[in-house]
Amino acid sequence: MAMDYRLDSPKILLEFLSYHETVKAHSQKTVDEYYLDLRNFLRYIRQLHEPEFIGLKLDQIDIRDIDIDFIRSITLTDVYSYLAYLSRDRLQRPNSEKSNKGLSASSRARKVATLRSFFNYLCNKVHLLPENPIQDIDSPKIRKTLPCYLTLDESIRLLETVDGPNSERDLCILTLFLNCGLRISELIGLNRSDIQDDALRVLGKGNKVRIVYLNKACKDAIVMYLQVRPVIGGKDQDALFVSRNRQRISRATVHSLVKKHLAEAGLDSQKYSSHKLRHTAATLMLQNGVDVKAVQEVLGHEHLNTTEIYTHIDNDSLRIAAKANPLSHVKIKEKSKE
């Protein structure tokens, strides 16, 4: 359910959110995250600037009367103070009394991205600020880790062990994850009308549509599933994947069935997930000679550097490159022991 921003947002924030929802066509989830990030930021800055709010919890601070004059008073030093608060004192799970404090570098970097978007909007789109106070802000450094993925043999084993109730549906879901690299939000949003011969119309991030071509395994899995797919009515009647309650399948159900089949295949269901199957699809394509730009199109990545992380994963081509080094055959003499 979409959040009602009108309850506790100032006019300037509502206009920013409306801009991203209508002009930028960002997803509701993205707009919700902007709202939560900026509400927390404005509450913190108000407490920092105005003594009457000192001692209150941030969620007790009203920001509805904040205007452009207040925004103009925000300095780069204020923003760095906010980032220090996020790093040291912000609860990782605000609604839990047992939550640890201090957000990860990736969470803080996302909030910096929100602030950049907000101040760029005020400076460059509606021209309410003469200068951008955070133009030179540094983002927290994020430690890059290699994606976790299944090997080819593990992927085959996962597909071959699918059995039990809803096996046709579950096999089709796993096949699309492993062959097309879909996000879970993209998979649950698929409709039967999105299937066009050997192509699949996918609605990705930011409501961007892309076409993913289906190989024989995907087409066969879809045909087998559609033969047993329940007929449903109402708003979900065109949904491709249907739950046992005869509704569009939910994110939670997909997570659950992926974990179930991973465990049944003897794979670590704690280590792997539906998103790791997306990593697997990307890795297997690159390992088998697909150009990185083609993989970018398949995955729906906006930036190539997001896809390029998969090129650093250990694979046969890297082993061949290592063995091709002329120094690879040089024998190292053992030192004599005294």
mmCIF file of C-alpha atoms in Angstrom:
data_model
loop_
_atom_site.group_PDB
_atom_site.id
_atom_site.type_symbol
_atom_site.label_atom_id
_atom_site.label_comp_id
_atom_site.label_asym_id
_atom_site.label_seq_id
_atom_site.Cartn_x
_atom_site.Cartn_y
_atom_site.Cartn_z
ATOM 1 C CA MET A 1 0.000 0.000 0.000
ATOM 2 C CA ALA A 2 1.337 3.447 -0.922
ATOM 3 C CA MET A 3 2.230 5.776 1.947
ATOM 4 C CA ASP A 4 0.166 8.931 2.497
ATOM 5 C CA TYR A 5 2.878 11.600 2.442
ATOM 6 C CA ARG A 6 0.351 14.393 3.058
ATOM 7 C CA LEU A 7 0.031 13.478 6.734
ATOM 8 C CA ASP A 8 3.444 14.721 7.844
ATOM 9 C CA SER A 9 5.276 16.219 4.854
ATOM 10 C CA PRO A 10 5.972 19.876 4.084
ATOM 11 C CA LYS A 11 4.879 21.255 0.729
ATOM 12 C CA ILE A 12 8.430 21.315 -0.617
ATOM 13 C CA LEU A 13 8.854 17.579 0.044
ATOM 14 C CA LEU A 14 5.469 16.708 -1.462
ATOM 15 C CA GLU A 15 6.392 18.526 -4.665
ATOM 16 C CA PHE A 16 9.712 16.660 -4.863
ATOM 17 C CA LEU A 17 7.988 13.292 -4.416
ATOM 18 C CA SER A 18 5.367 14.195 -7.016
ATOM 19 C CA TYR A 19 8.134 15.096 -9.472
ATOM 20 C CA HIS A 20 9.742 11.667 -9.098
ATOM 21 C CA GLU A 21 6.435 9.831 -9.322
ATOM 22 C CA THR A 22 5.067 11.667 -12.349
ATOM 23 C CA VAL A 23 7.913 13.200 -14.338
ATOM 24 C CA LYS A 24 10.673 10.692 -13.559
ATOM 25 C CA ALA A 25 8.176 7.765 -13.487
ATOM 26 C CA HIS A 26 9.970 6.113 -10.592
ATOM 27 C CA SER A 27 8.351 3.137 -8.915
ATOM 28 C CA GLN A 28 6.211 3.574 -5.813
ATOM 29 C CA LYS A 29 8.841 1.740 -3.783
ATOM 30 C CA THR A 30 11.547 4.200 -4.857
ATOM 31 C CA VAL A 31 9.348 7.198 -4.030
ATOM 32 C CA ASP A 32 8.525 5.680 -0.632
ATOM 33 C CA GLU A 33 12.240 5.310 0.107
ATOM 34 C CA TYR A 34 12.877 8.961 -0.870
ATOM 35 C CA TYR A 35 10.089 10.018 1.482
ATOM 36 C CA LEU A 36 11.387 8.025 4.453
ATOM 37 C CA ASP A 37 14.991 9.123 3.890
ATOM 38 C CA LEU A 38 14.130 12.815 3.601
ATOM 39 C CA ARG A 39 11.661 12.798 6.481
ATOM 40 C CA ASN A 40 14.362 11.397 8.751
ATOM 41 C CA PHE A 41 16.930 13.873 7.422
ATOM 42 C CA LEU A 42 14.692 16.932 7.910
ATOM 43 C CA ARG A 43 13.765 15.818 11.420
ATOM 44 C CA TYR A 44 17.440 15.480 12.322
ATOM 45 C CA ILE A 45 18.341 18.896 10.873
ATOM 46 C CA ARG A 46 15.428 20.549 12.690
ATOM 47 C CA GLN A 47 16.638 19.061 15.966
ATOM 48 C CA LEU A 48 20.167 20.236 15.158
ATOM 49 C CA HIS A 49 19.086 23.823 14.384
ATOM 50 C CA GLU A 50 16.236 24.460 16.792
ATOM 51 C CA PRO A 51 16.829 24.064 20.571
ATOM 52 C CA GLU A 52 13.168 23.355 21.405
ATOM 53 C CA PHE A 53 13.447 19.976 19.666
ATOM 54 C CA ILE A 54 16.536 18.815 21.582
ATOM 55 C CA GLY A 55 15.762 15.750 23.695
ATOM 56 C CA LEU A 56 12.855 14.588 21.555
ATOM 57 C CA LYS A 57 12.933 11.376 19.574
ATOM 58 C CA LEU A 58 13.200 12.060 15.862
ATOM 59 C CA ASP A 59 9.810 10.521 15.135
ATOM 60 C CA GLN A 60 8.247 13.082 17.514
ATOM 61 C CA ILE A 61 9.483 16.041 15.468
ATOM 62 C CA ASP A 62 6.929 17.736 13.189
ATOM 63 C CA ILE A 63 8.340 18.905 9.828
ATOM 64 C CA ARG A 64 5.131 20.030 8.116
ATOM 65 C CA ASP A 65 5.973 23.727 8.430
ATOM 66 C CA ILE A 66 9.479 23.434 6.966
ATOM 67 C CA ASP A 67 9.926 25.800 4.031
ATOM 68 C CA ILE A 68 12.600 26.832 1.539
ATOM 69 C CA ASP A 69 14.167 29.269 4.034
ATOM 70 C CA PHE A 70 14.841 26.355 6.374
ATOM 71 C CA ILE A 71 16.330 24.334 3.498
ATOM 72 C CA ARG A 72 18.587 27.272 2.579
ATOM 73 C CA SER A 73 20.029 27.218 6.096
ATOM 74 C CA ILE A 74 21.347 23.642 5.681
ATOM 75 C CA THR A 75 25.123 23.440 5.266
ATOM 76 C CA LEU A 76 27.502 20.729 4.160
ATOM 77 C CA THR A 77 28.648 20.480 7.788
ATOM 78 C CA ASP A 78 25.048 19.716 8.818
ATOM 79 C CA VAL A 79 24.875 16.926 6.250
ATOM 80 C CA TYR A 80 28.132 15.366 7.455
ATOM 81 C CA SER A 81 26.766 15.552 11.004
ATOM 82 C CA TYR A 82 23.715 13.636 9.782
ATOM 83 C CA LEU A 83 25.908 11.000 8.140
ATOM 84 C CA ALA A 84 27.836 10.606 11.398
ATOM 85 C CA TYR A 85 24.506 10.049 13.191
ATOM 86 C CA LEU A 86 23.567 7.390 10.632
ATOM 87 C CA SER A 87 26.923 5.683 11.101
ATOM 88 C CA ARG A 88 26.914 5.703 14.917
ATOM 89 C CA ASP A 89 23.416 6.098 16.325
ATOM 90 C CA ARG A 90 20.752 5.264 13.750
ATOM 91 C CA LEU A 91 18.989 1.983 14.552
ATOM 92 C CA GLN A 92 19.333 -0.620 11.819
ATOM 93 C CA ARG A 93 15.748 -1.720 12.478
ATOM 94 C CA PRO A 94 13.900 1.327 13.884
ATOM 95 C CA ASN A 95 10.885 -0.695 15.029
ATOM 96 C CA SER A 96 12.917 -3.187 17.056
ATOM 97 C CA GLU A 97 14.103 -2.547 20.607
ATOM 98 C CA LYS A 98 16.955 -5.026 20.130
ATOM 99 C CA SER A 99 18.282 -3.475 16.933
ATOM 100 C CA ASN A 100 21.965 -2.674 16.573
ATOM 101 C CA LYS A 101 23.047 0.898 15.918
ATOM 102 C CA GLY A 102 24.857 2.213 12.862
ATOM 103 C CA LEU A 103 23.834 1.745 9.240
ATOM 104 C CA SER A 104 26.063 -0.033 6.738
ATOM 105 C CA ALA A 105 28.085 1.902 4.187
ATOM 106 C CA SER A 106 25.721 0.816 1.402
ATOM 107 C CA SER A 107 22.651 2.061 3.335
ATOM 108 C CA ARG A 108 24.346 5.400 4.037
ATOM 109 C CA ALA A 109 25.394 5.706 0.388
ATOM 110 C CA ARG A 110 21.784 5.241 -0.692
ATOM 111 C CA LYS A 111 20.688 8.029 1.647
ATOM 112 C CA VAL A 112 23.402 10.290 0.236
ATOM 113 C CA ALA A 113 21.987 9.537 -3.233
ATOM 114 C CA THR A 114 18.541 10.624 -1.982
ATOM 115 C CA LEU A 115 19.958 13.901 -0.651
ATOM 116 C CA ARG A 116 21.779 14.519 -3.937
ATOM 117 C CA SER A 117 18.545 14.023 -5.842
ATOM 118 C CA PHE A 118 16.642 16.365 -3.505
ATOM 119 C CA PHE A 119 19.141 19.210 -3.652
ATOM 120 C CA ASN A 120 19.672 18.814 -7.408
ATOM 121 C CA TYR A 121 15.919 19.127 -7.829
ATOM 122 C CA LEU A 122 15.807 22.318 -5.745
ATOM 123 C CA CYS A 123 18.770 23.853 -7.607
ATOM 124 C CA ASN A 124 18.345 22.711 -11.186
ATOM 125 C CA LYS A 125 14.656 21.880 -11.668
ATOM 126 C CA VAL A 126 12.685 24.405 -9.621
ATOM 127 C CA HIS A 127 15.540 26.886 -9.031
ATOM 128 C CA LEU A 128 14.736 27.508 -5.373
ATOM 129 C CA LEU A 129 18.363 27.291 -4.252
ATOM 130 C CA PRO A 130 21.113 29.460 -5.742
ATOM 131 C CA GLU A 131 23.788 26.935 -4.807
ATOM 132 C CA ASN A 132 23.867 23.245 -3.995
ATOM 133 C CA PRO A 133 25.317 22.852 -0.475
ATOM 134 C CA ILE A 134 26.174 19.181 -1.013
ATOM 135 C CA GLN A 135 27.603 19.427 -4.503
ATOM 136 C CA ASP A 136 31.004 18.195 -3.298
ATOM 137 C CA ILE A 137 29.784 15.649 -0.768
ATOM 138 C CA ASP A 138 31.630 12.339 -0.585
ATOM 139 C CA SER A 139 29.699 9.086 -0.475
ATOM 140 C CA PRO A 140 30.685 6.392 2.018
ATOM 141 C CA LYS A 141 33.064 3.890 0.456
ATOM 142 C CA ILE A 142 31.339 0.597 -0.170
ATOM 143 C CA ARG A 143 33.312 -2.601 0.071
ATOM 144 C CA LYS A 144 32.726 -4.474 -3.164
ATOM 145 C CA THR A 145 32.009 -8.170 -2.883
ATOM 146 C CA LEU A 146 31.654 -10.715 -5.649
ATOM 147 C CA PRO A 147 28.135 -12.008 -6.284
ATOM 148 C CA CYS A 148 27.238 -15.428 -4.945
ATOM 149 C CA TYR A 149 25.999 -17.849 -7.598
ATOM 150 C CA LEU A 150 25.277 -21.490 -8.394
ATOM 151 C CA THR A 151 27.572 -23.466 -10.638
ATOM 152 C CA LEU A 152 26.204 -25.009 -13.822
ATOM 153 C CA ASP A 153 26.000 -28.450 -12.190
ATOM 154 C CA GLU A 154 24.217 -27.030 -9.141
ATOM 155 C CA SER A 155 21.755 -25.177 -11.374
ATOM 156 C CA ILE A 156 20.950 -28.374 -13.280
ATOM 157 C CA ARG A 157 20.508 -30.273 -10.019
ATOM 158 C CA LEU A 158 18.107 -27.617 -8.727
ATOM 159 C CA LEU A 159 15.937 -27.863 -11.847
ATOM 160 C CA GLU A 160 16.018 -31.656 -11.977
ATOM 161 C CA THR A 161 14.859 -32.112 -8.367
ATOM 162 C CA VAL A 162 11.712 -29.951 -8.593
ATOM 163 C CA ASP A 163 8.771 -32.145 -7.605
ATOM 164 C CA GLY A 164 5.564 -32.130 -5.600
ATOM 165 C CA PRO A 165 2.534 -29.818 -5.656
ATOM 166 C CA ASN A 166 2.788 -26.907 -8.113
ATOM 167 C CA SER A 167 5.889 -28.484 -9.656
ATOM 168 C CA GLU A 168 5.100 -27.143 -13.145
ATOM 169 C CA ARG A 169 4.719 -23.605 -11.815
ATOM 170 C CA ASP A 170 7.795 -23.790 -9.591
ATOM 171 C CA LEU A 171 9.933 -25.290 -12.356
ATOM 172 C CA CYS A 172 8.839 -22.504 -14.708
ATOM 173 C CA ILE A 173 9.750 -19.847 -12.111
ATOM 174 C CA LEU A 174 13.187 -21.347 -11.454
ATOM 175 C CA THR A 175 13.820 -21.737 -15.182
ATOM 176 C CA LEU A 176 13.039 -18.078 -15.845
ATOM 177 C CA PHE A 177 15.226 -16.948 -12.950
ATOM 178 C CA LEU A 178 18.182 -19.046 -14.114
ATOM 179 C CA ASN A 179 17.857 -18.331 -17.838
ATOM 180 C CA CYS A 180 16.556 -14.760 -17.967
ATOM 181 C CA GLY A 181 18.003 -13.262 -14.796
ATOM 182 C CA LEU A 182 14.709 -11.670 -13.740
ATOM 183 C CA ARG A 183 14.306 -9.681 -10.552
ATOM 184 C CA ILE A 184 11.681 -11.104 -8.211
ATOM 185 C CA SER A 185 9.517 -7.977 -8.658
ATOM 186 C CA GLU A 186 9.673 -8.484 -12.430
ATOM 187 C CA LEU A 187 8.709 -12.143 -12.178
ATOM 188 C CA ILE A 188 5.670 -11.657 -9.962
ATOM 189 C CA GLY A 189 4.496 -8.818 -12.204
ATOM 190 C CA LEU A 190 4.458 -10.955 -15.367
ATOM 191 C CA ASN A 191 1.170 -11.417 -17.209
ATOM 192 C CA ARG A 192 0.226 -14.050 -19.776
ATOM 193 C CA SER A 193 -0.102 -11.255 -22.329
ATOM 194 C CA ASP A 194 3.595 -10.446 -21.808
ATOM 195 C CA ILE A 195 4.507 -13.683 -23.617
ATOM 196 C CA GLN A 196 4.969 -12.935 -27.318
ATOM 197 C CA ASP A 197 6.162 -16.018 -29.220
ATOM 198 C CA ASP A 198 9.829 -16.350 -28.207
ATOM 199 C CA ALA A 199 9.977 -13.060 -26.313
ATOM 200 C CA LEU A 200 8.918 -11.877 -22.885
ATOM 201 C CA ARG A 201 7.891 -8.301 -22.089
ATOM 202 C CA VAL A 202 9.383 -7.389 -18.695
ATOM 203 C CA LEU A 203 8.496 -4.327 -16.625
ATOM 204 C CA GLY A 204 11.697 -3.425 -14.785
ATOM 205 C CA LYS A 205 12.923 -0.776 -12.378
ATOM 206 C CA GLY A 206 11.602 2.719 -12.962
ATOM 207 C CA ASN A 207 8.749 1.272 -15.036
ATOM 208 C CA LYS A 208 11.170 0.630 -17.886
ATOM 209 C CA VAL A 209 10.052 -2.069 -20.301
ATOM 210 C CA ARG A 210 12.561 -4.438 -21.895
ATOM 211 C CA ILE A 211 12.243 -7.504 -24.087
ATOM 212 C CA VAL A 212 13.887 -10.742 -22.956
ATOM 213 C CA TYR A 213 14.120 -13.547 -25.499
ATOM 214 C CA LEU A 214 13.155 -17.042 -24.414
ATOM 215 C CA ASN A 215 15.272 -20.102 -25.121
ATOM 216 C CA LYS A 216 13.834 -23.593 -25.601
ATOM 217 C CA ALA A 217 13.993 -24.455 -21.888
ATOM 218 C CA CYS A 218 11.975 -21.349 -20.992
ATOM 219 C CA LYS A 219 9.395 -21.896 -23.740
ATOM 220 C CA ASP A 220 8.943 -25.563 -22.793
ATOM 221 C CA ALA A 221 8.568 -24.689 -19.097
ATOM 222 C CA ILE A 222 5.979 -22.011 -19.861
ATOM 223 C CA VAL A 223 3.976 -24.337 -22.113
ATOM 224 C CA MET A 224 3.920 -27.092 -19.458
ATOM 225 C CA TYR A 225 2.869 -24.640 -16.750
ATOM 226 C CA LEU A 226 0.120 -22.965 -18.779
ATOM 227 C CA GLN A 227 -1.455 -26.387 -19.360
ATOM 228 C CA VAL A 228 -2.152 -26.692 -15.607
ATOM 229 C CA ARG A 229 -2.396 -23.009 -14.594
ATOM 230 C CA PRO A 230 -5.651 -22.376 -12.685
ATOM 231 C CA VAL A 231 -8.240 -20.211 -14.375
ATOM 232 C CA ILE A 232 -8.923 -17.153 -12.221
ATOM 233 C CA GLY A 233 -11.031 -14.022 -12.462
ATOM 234 C CA GLY A 234 -10.867 -10.500 -11.137
ATOM 235 C CA LYS A 235 -7.939 -8.105 -11.299
ATOM 236 C CA ASP A 236 -5.376 -10.946 -11.361
ATOM 237 C CA GLN A 237 -6.955 -12.940 -14.191
ATOM 238 C CA ASP A 238 -4.039 -12.223 -16.555
ATOM 239 C CA ALA A 239 -1.300 -12.909 -13.967
ATOM 240 C CA LEU A 240 1.167 -15.463 -15.272
ATOM 241 C CA PHE A 241 2.030 -17.024 -11.928
ATOM 242 C CA VAL A 242 -0.844 -17.833 -9.601
ATOM 243 C CA SER A 243 -0.855 -18.857 -5.934
ATOM 244 C CA ARG A 244 -2.910 -21.648 -4.425
ATOM 245 C CA ASN A 245 -5.372 -18.934 -3.311
ATOM 246 C CA ARG A 246 -5.962 -18.145 -7.001
ATOM 247 C CA GLN A 247 -4.309 -14.733 -6.817
ATOM 248 C CA ARG A 248 -1.169 -13.264 -8.376
ATOM 249 C CA ILE A 249 1.764 -14.957 -6.687
ATOM 250 C CA SER A 250 3.395 -12.902 -3.938
ATOM 251 C CA ARG A 251 7.026 -12.045 -3.274
ATOM 252 C CA ALA A 252 6.915 -14.062 -0.035
ATOM 253 C CA THR A 253 5.587 -17.159 -1.820
ATOM 254 C CA VAL A 254 8.346 -16.986 -4.444
ATOM 255 C CA HIS A 255 11.027 -16.570 -1.764
ATOM 256 C CA SER A 256 9.592 -19.549 0.098
ATOM 257 C CA LEU A 257 9.403 -21.897 -2.902
ATOM 258 C CA VAL A 258 12.948 -21.002 -4.016
ATOM 259 C CA LYS A 259 14.306 -21.776 -0.528
ATOM 260 C CA LYS A 260 12.289 -25.024 -0.432
ATOM 261 C CA HIS A 261 13.622 -26.335 -3.733
ATOM 262 C CA LEU A 262 17.195 -25.272 -2.944
ATOM 263 C CA ALA A 263 17.069 -27.303 0.254
ATOM 264 C CA GLU A 264 15.536 -30.298 -1.537
ATOM 265 C CA ALA A 265 18.376 -30.149 -4.072
ATOM 266 C CA GLY A 266 20.938 -30.317 -1.246
ATOM 267 C CA LEU A 267 21.974 -26.687 -1.703
ATOM 268 C CA ASP A 268 22.433 -24.119 1.057
ATOM 269 C CA SER A 269 19.069 -22.329 1.306
ATOM 270 C CA GLN A 270 20.575 -19.800 3.721
ATOM 271 C CA LYS A 271 23.335 -18.841 1.296
ATOM 272 C CA TYR A 272 21.246 -18.740 -1.883
ATOM 273 C CA SER A 273 17.995 -16.947 -2.754
ATOM 274 C CA SER A 274 15.917 -15.871 -5.736
ATOM 275 C CA HIS A 275 18.267 -12.917 -6.254
ATOM 276 C CA LYS A 276 21.261 -15.275 -6.249
ATOM 277 C CA LEU A 277 19.586 -17.095 -9.148
ATOM 278 C CA ARG A 278 19.683 -13.793 -11.035
ATOM 279 C CA HIS A 279 23.421 -13.631 -10.265
ATOM 280 C CA THR A 280 23.726 -17.193 -11.543
ATOM 281 C CA ALA A 281 22.059 -16.338 -14.867
ATOM 282 C CA ALA A 282 24.442 -13.417 -15.425
ATOM 283 C CA THR A 283 27.509 -15.448 -14.476
ATOM 284 C CA LEU A 284 26.654 -18.416 -16.692
ATOM 285 C CA MET A 285 25.991 -16.142 -19.686
ATOM 286 C CA LEU A 286 29.346 -14.384 -19.304
ATOM 287 C CA GLN A 287 31.201 -17.651 -18.708
ATOM 288 C CA ASN A 288 29.815 -18.940 -21.983
ATOM 289 C CA GLY A 289 30.906 -16.052 -24.169
ATOM 290 C CA VAL A 290 27.977 -13.632 -24.050
ATOM 291 C CA ASP A 291 29.101 -10.006 -24.428
ATOM 292 C CA VAL A 292 28.822 -7.964 -21.236
ATOM 293 C CA LYS A 293 26.680 -5.327 -22.985
ATOM 294 C CA ALA A 294 24.221 -8.007 -24.079
ATOM 295 C CA VAL A 295 24.053 -9.263 -20.487
ATOM 296 C CA GLN A 296 23.399 -5.678 -19.384
ATOM 297 C CA GLU A 297 20.377 -5.554 -21.708
ATOM 298 C CA VAL A 298 19.085 -8.917 -20.522
ATOM 299 C CA LEU A 299 19.350 -7.959 -16.835
ATOM 300 C CA GLY A 300 17.968 -4.465 -17.330
ATOM 301 C CA HIS A 301 20.931 -2.704 -15.724
ATOM 302 C CA GLU A 302 20.949 1.042 -16.332
ATOM 303 C CA HIS A 303 24.727 1.290 -16.009
ATOM 304 C CA LEU A 304 27.308 -1.059 -17.480
ATOM 305 C CA ASN A 305 29.482 -1.002 -14.349
ATOM 306 C CA THR A 306 26.659 -2.777 -12.485
ATOM 307 C CA THR A 307 26.956 -5.674 -14.913
ATOM 308 C CA GLU A 308 30.751 -5.664 -15.035
ATOM 309 C CA ILE A 309 31.023 -6.990 -11.487
ATOM 310 C CA TYR A 310 30.156 -10.406 -12.923
ATOM 311 C CA THR A 311 33.208 -10.278 -15.182
ATOM 312 C CA HIS A 312 35.463 -10.531 -12.116
ATOM 313 C CA ILE A 313 34.077 -13.893 -11.066
ATOM 314 C CA ASP A 314 36.370 -16.885 -11.285
ATOM 315 C CA ASN A 315 35.833 -18.774 -14.542
ATOM 316 C CA ASP A 316 37.628 -20.884 -17.116
ATOM 317 C CA SER A 317 38.749 -17.929 -19.210
ATOM 318 C CA LEU A 318 40.622 -16.505 -16.239
ATOM 319 C CA ARG A 319 42.336 -19.850 -15.669
ATOM 320 C CA ILE A 320 43.333 -19.994 -19.339
ATOM 321 C CA ALA A 321 44.746 -16.468 -19.097
ATOM 322 C CA ALA A 322 46.796 -17.420 -16.040
ATOM 323 C CA LYS A 323 48.194 -20.526 -17.746
ATOM 324 C CA ALA A 324 49.028 -18.543 -20.890
ATOM 325 C CA ASN A 325 51.516 -16.390 -18.994
ATOM 326 C CA PRO A 326 55.010 -17.496 -20.164
ATOM 327 C CA LEU A 327 56.193 -17.476 -16.563
ATOM 328 C CA SER A 328 53.663 -20.148 -15.662
ATOM 329 C CA HIS A 329 56.135 -22.921 -16.594
ATOM 330 C CA VAL A 330 59.126 -21.556 -14.727
ATOM 331 C CA LYS A 331 60.105 -23.972 -11.975
ATOM 332 C CA ILE A 332 61.098 -22.510 -8.654
ATOM 333 C CA LYS A 333 64.087 -24.265 -7.101
ATOM 334 C CA GLU A 334 63.660 -25.335 -3.539
ATOM 335 C CA LYS A 335 66.142 -23.902 -1.096
ATOM 336 C CA SER A 336 68.315 -26.507 0.538
ATOM 337 C CA LYS A 337 67.633 -27.016 4.200
ATOM 338 C CA GLU A 338 70.583 -26.570 6.517
#
